[in-house]
Short mmCIF file of C-alpha atoms in Angstrom, two decimals:
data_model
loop_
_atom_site.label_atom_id
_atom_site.label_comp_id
_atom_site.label_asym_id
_atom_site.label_seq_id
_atom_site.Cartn_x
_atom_site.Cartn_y
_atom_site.Cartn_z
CA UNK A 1 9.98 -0.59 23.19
CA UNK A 2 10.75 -4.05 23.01
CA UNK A 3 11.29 -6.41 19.79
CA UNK A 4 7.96 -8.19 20.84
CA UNK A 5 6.02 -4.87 21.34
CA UNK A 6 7.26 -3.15 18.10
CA UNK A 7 5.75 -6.38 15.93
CA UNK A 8 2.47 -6.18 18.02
CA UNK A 9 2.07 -2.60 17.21
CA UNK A 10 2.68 -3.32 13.70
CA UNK A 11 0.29 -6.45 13.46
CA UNK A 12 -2.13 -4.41 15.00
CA UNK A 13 -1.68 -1.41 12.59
CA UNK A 14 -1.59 -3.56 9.57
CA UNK A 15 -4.70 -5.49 10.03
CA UNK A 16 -6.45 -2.15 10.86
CA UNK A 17 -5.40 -0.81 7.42
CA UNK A 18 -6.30 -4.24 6.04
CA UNK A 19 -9.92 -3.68 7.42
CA UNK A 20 -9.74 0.04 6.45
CA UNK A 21 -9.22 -1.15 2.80
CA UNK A 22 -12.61 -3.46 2.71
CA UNK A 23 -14.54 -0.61 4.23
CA UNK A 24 -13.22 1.38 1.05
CA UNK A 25 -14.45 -0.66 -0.85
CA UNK A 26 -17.87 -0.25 0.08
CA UNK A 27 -17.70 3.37 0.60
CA UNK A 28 -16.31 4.01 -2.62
CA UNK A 29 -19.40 2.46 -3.85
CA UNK A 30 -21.76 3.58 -2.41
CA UNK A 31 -20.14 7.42 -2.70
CA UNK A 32 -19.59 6.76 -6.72
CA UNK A 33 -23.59 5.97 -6.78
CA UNK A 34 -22.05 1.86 -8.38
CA UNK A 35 -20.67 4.00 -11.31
CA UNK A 36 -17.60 2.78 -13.46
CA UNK A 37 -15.31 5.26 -11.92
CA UNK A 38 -16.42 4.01 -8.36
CA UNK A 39 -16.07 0.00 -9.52
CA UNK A 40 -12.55 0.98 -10.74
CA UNK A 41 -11.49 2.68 -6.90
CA UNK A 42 -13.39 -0.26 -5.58
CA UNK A 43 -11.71 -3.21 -7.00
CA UNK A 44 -8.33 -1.70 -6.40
CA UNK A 45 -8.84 -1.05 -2.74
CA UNK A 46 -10.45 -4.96 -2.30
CA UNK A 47 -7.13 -5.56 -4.08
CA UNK A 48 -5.27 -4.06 -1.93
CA UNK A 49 -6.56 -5.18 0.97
CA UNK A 50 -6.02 -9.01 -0.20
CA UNK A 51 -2.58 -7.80 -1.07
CA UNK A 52 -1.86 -6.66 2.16
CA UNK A 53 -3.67 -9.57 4.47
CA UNK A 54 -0.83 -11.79 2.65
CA UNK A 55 1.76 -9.53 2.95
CA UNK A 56 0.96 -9.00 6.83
CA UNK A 57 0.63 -13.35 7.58
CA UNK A 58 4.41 -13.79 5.64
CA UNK A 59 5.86 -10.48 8.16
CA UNK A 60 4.42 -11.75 10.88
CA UNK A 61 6.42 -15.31 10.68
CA UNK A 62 9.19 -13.25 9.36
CA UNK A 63 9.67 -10.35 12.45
CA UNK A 64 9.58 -14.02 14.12
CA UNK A 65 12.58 -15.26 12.51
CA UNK A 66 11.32 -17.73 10.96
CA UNK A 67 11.54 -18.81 7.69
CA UNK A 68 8.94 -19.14 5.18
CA UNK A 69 8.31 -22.39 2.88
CA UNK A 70 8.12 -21.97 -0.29
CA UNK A 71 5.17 -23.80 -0.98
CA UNK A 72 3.41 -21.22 1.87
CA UNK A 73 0.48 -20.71 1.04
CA UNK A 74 0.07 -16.91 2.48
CA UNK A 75 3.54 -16.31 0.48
CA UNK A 76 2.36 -18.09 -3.02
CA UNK A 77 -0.89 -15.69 -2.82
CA UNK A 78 1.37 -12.77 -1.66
CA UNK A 79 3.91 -13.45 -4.99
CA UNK A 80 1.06 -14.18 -6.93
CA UNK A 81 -1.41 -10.80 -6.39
CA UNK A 82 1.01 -7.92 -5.75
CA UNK A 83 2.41 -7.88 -9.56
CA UNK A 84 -1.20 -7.59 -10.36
CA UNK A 85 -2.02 -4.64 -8.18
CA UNK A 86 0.64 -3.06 -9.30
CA UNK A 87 -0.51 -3.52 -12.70
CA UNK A 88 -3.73 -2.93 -12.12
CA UNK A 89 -2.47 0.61 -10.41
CA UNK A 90 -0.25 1.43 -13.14
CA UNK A 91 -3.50 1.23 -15.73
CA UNK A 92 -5.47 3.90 -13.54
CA UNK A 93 -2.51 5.78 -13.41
CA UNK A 94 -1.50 5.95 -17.34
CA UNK A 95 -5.77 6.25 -18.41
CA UNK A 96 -4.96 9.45 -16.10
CA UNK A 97 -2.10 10.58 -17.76
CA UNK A 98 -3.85 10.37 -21.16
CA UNK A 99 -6.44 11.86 -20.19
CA UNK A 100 -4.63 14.90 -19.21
CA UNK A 101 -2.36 14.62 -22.86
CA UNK A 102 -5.67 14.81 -24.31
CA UNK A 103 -6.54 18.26 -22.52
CA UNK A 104 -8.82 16.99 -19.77
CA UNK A 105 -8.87 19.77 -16.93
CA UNK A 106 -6.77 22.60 -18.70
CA UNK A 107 -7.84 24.81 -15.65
CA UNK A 108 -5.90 22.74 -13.06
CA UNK A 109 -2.72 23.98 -11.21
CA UNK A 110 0.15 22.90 -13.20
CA UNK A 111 2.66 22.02 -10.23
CA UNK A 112 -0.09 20.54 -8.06
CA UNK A 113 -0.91 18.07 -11.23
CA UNK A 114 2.70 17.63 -12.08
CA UNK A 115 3.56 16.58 -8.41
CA UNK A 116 0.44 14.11 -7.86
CA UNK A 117 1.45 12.63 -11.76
CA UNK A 118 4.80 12.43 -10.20
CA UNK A 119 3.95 10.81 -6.94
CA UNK A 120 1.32 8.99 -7.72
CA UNK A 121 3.69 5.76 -9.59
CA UNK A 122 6.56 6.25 -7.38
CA UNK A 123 4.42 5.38 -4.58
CA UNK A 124 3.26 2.71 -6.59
CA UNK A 125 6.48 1.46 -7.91
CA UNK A 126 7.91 1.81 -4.06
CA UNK A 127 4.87 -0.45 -2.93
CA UNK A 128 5.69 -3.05 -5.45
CA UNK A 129 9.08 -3.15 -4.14
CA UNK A 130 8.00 -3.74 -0.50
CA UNK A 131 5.71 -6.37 -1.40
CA UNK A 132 8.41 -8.19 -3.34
CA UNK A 133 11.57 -7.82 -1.17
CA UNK A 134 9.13 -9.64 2.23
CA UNK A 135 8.62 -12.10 -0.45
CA UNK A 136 11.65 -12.73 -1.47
CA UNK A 137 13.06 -12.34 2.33
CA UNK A 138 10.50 -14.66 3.66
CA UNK A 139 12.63 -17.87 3.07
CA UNK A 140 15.69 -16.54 4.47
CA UNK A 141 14.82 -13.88 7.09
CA UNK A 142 18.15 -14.24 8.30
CA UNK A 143 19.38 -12.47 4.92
CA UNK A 144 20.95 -8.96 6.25
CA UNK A 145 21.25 -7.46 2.78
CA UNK A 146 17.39 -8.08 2.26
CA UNK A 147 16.59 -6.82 5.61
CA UNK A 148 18.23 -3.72 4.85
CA UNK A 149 16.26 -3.41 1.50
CA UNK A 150 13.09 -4.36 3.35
CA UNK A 151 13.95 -1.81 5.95
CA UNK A 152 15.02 0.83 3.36
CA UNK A 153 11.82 0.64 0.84
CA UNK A 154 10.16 0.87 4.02
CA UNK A 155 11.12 4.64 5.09
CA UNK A 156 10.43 5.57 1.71
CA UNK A 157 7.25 4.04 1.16
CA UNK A 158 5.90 5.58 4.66
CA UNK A 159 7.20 9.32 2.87
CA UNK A 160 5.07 8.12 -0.33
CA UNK A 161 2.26 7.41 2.07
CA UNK A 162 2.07 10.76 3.57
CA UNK A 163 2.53 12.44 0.42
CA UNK A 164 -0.79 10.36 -1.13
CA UNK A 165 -2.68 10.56 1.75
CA UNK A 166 -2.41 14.47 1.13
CA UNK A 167 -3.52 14.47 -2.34
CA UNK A 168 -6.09 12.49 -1.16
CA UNK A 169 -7.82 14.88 1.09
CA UNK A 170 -6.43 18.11 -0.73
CA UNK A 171 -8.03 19.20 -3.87
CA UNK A 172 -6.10 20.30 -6.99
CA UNK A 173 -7.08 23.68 -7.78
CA UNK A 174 -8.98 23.18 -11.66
CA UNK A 175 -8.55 19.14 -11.34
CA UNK A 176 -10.49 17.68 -8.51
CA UNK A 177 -13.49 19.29 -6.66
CA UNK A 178 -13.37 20.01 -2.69
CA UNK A 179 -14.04 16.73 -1.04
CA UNK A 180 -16.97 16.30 1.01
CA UNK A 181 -16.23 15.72 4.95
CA UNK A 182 -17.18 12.37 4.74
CA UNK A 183 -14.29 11.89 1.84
CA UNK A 184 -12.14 13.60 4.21
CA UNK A 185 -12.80 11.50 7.05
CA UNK A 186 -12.28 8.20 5.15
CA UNK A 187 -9.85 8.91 2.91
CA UNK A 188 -7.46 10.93 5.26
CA UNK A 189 -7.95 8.06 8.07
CA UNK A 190 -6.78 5.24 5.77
CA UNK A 191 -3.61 7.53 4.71
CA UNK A 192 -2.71 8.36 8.48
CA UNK A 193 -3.10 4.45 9.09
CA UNK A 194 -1.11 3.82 6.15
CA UNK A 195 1.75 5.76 7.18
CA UNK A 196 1.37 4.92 10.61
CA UNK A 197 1.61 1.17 9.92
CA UNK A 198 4.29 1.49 7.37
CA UNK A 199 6.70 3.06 9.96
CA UNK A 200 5.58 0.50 12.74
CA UNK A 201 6.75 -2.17 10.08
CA UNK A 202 10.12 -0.81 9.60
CA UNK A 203 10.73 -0.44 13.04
CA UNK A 204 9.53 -4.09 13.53
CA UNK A 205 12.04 -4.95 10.82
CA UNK A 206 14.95 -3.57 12.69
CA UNK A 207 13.88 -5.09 15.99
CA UNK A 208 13.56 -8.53 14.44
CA UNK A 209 14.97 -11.81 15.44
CA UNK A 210 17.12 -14.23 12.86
CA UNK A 211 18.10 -17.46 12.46
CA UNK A 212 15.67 -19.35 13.72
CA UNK A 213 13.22 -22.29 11.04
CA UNK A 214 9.46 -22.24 11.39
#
């Protein structure tokens, strides 16, 4: 495909998972019946989905070429949010990890939980870097060092993707309970979008103009 085709496919993609992450947010309400646990999955999908909105209006002017003000406002809310995700993500993931220390599901299969504990903040630590390297590309697009990082975080944030999107949808024997269809449904469309718009991106990246102010 052409440059122009491969950035269109990944606009498209990426505001699809951005409107995939808002409709999380309501199903994980309403499937958590409002309870803490479901406010928690709630608040870091609607996070996510800001994140990503941002992220998507600064790599759209970038896969342009053009470079990105500083004062931007789409790439001030972008540098401003994603450390907090990411924090936010790391919490959930280390209230996890204690509660496991602390002997919560001693049933559950030890390599299953090992790999998901394992995954789980790589994916989130890769997802910080993406967010961060557009940002810090965005004024300079023309910067073929950051391209390359862009590009490279990229390929192995759309592994990470697949990876989550499996845990997602695929209970750990003596951890989590077999998900309903409707979990399925939502869950394992918003991981397949995920990936799909993740490798869209990086082909977008490598198709992408330089050089040029905007």
């Amino acid at each position: 495909m052409t440059p122009d085709r491969w950035r269109s496919a990944a606009l498209a993609a990426l505001t699809v998972q951005v409107m995939g992450l808002f409709a999380v947010v309501g199903y994980a309400l309403w499937r958590g019946n409002f309870s803490e646990g479901a406010w928690l999955n709630a608040v870091e999908a609607f996070l996510a989905g800001l994140v990503l909105a941002w992220w998507t209006a600064v790599f759209r002017r970038v896969t342009l070429g053009w470079a990105v003000p500083a004062g931007d406002g789409a790439l001030r809310a972008l540098r401003l949010t994603f450390p907090w995700l990411t924090s936010f993500r790391l919490v959930l993931w280390f209230l996890l990890l204690l509660s496991l220390a602390n002997g919560a599901a001693p049933e559950a299969n030890t390599v299953a939980l090992t790999a998901l504990m394992t995954v789980w903040p790589a994916s989130i630590l890769v997802g910080n870097a993406v967010y961060g390297t557009l940002a810090r590309l965005a004024p300079g697009p023309a910067d073929p060092l950051r391209r390359k990082r862009l590009a490279d975080w990229l390929n192995v944030a759309a592994a990470l993707s697949l990876a989550m999107a499996v845990f997602n949808v695929v209970p750990v024997a003596g951890f989590t309970s077999v998900p309903r269809l409707s979990d399925v449904l939502v869950y394992g469309l918003s991981g397949a979008v995920d990936v799909l718009a993740t490798l869209l991106a990086l082909r977008a990246v490598g198709a992408a103009p330089v050089g040029e102010e905007g």
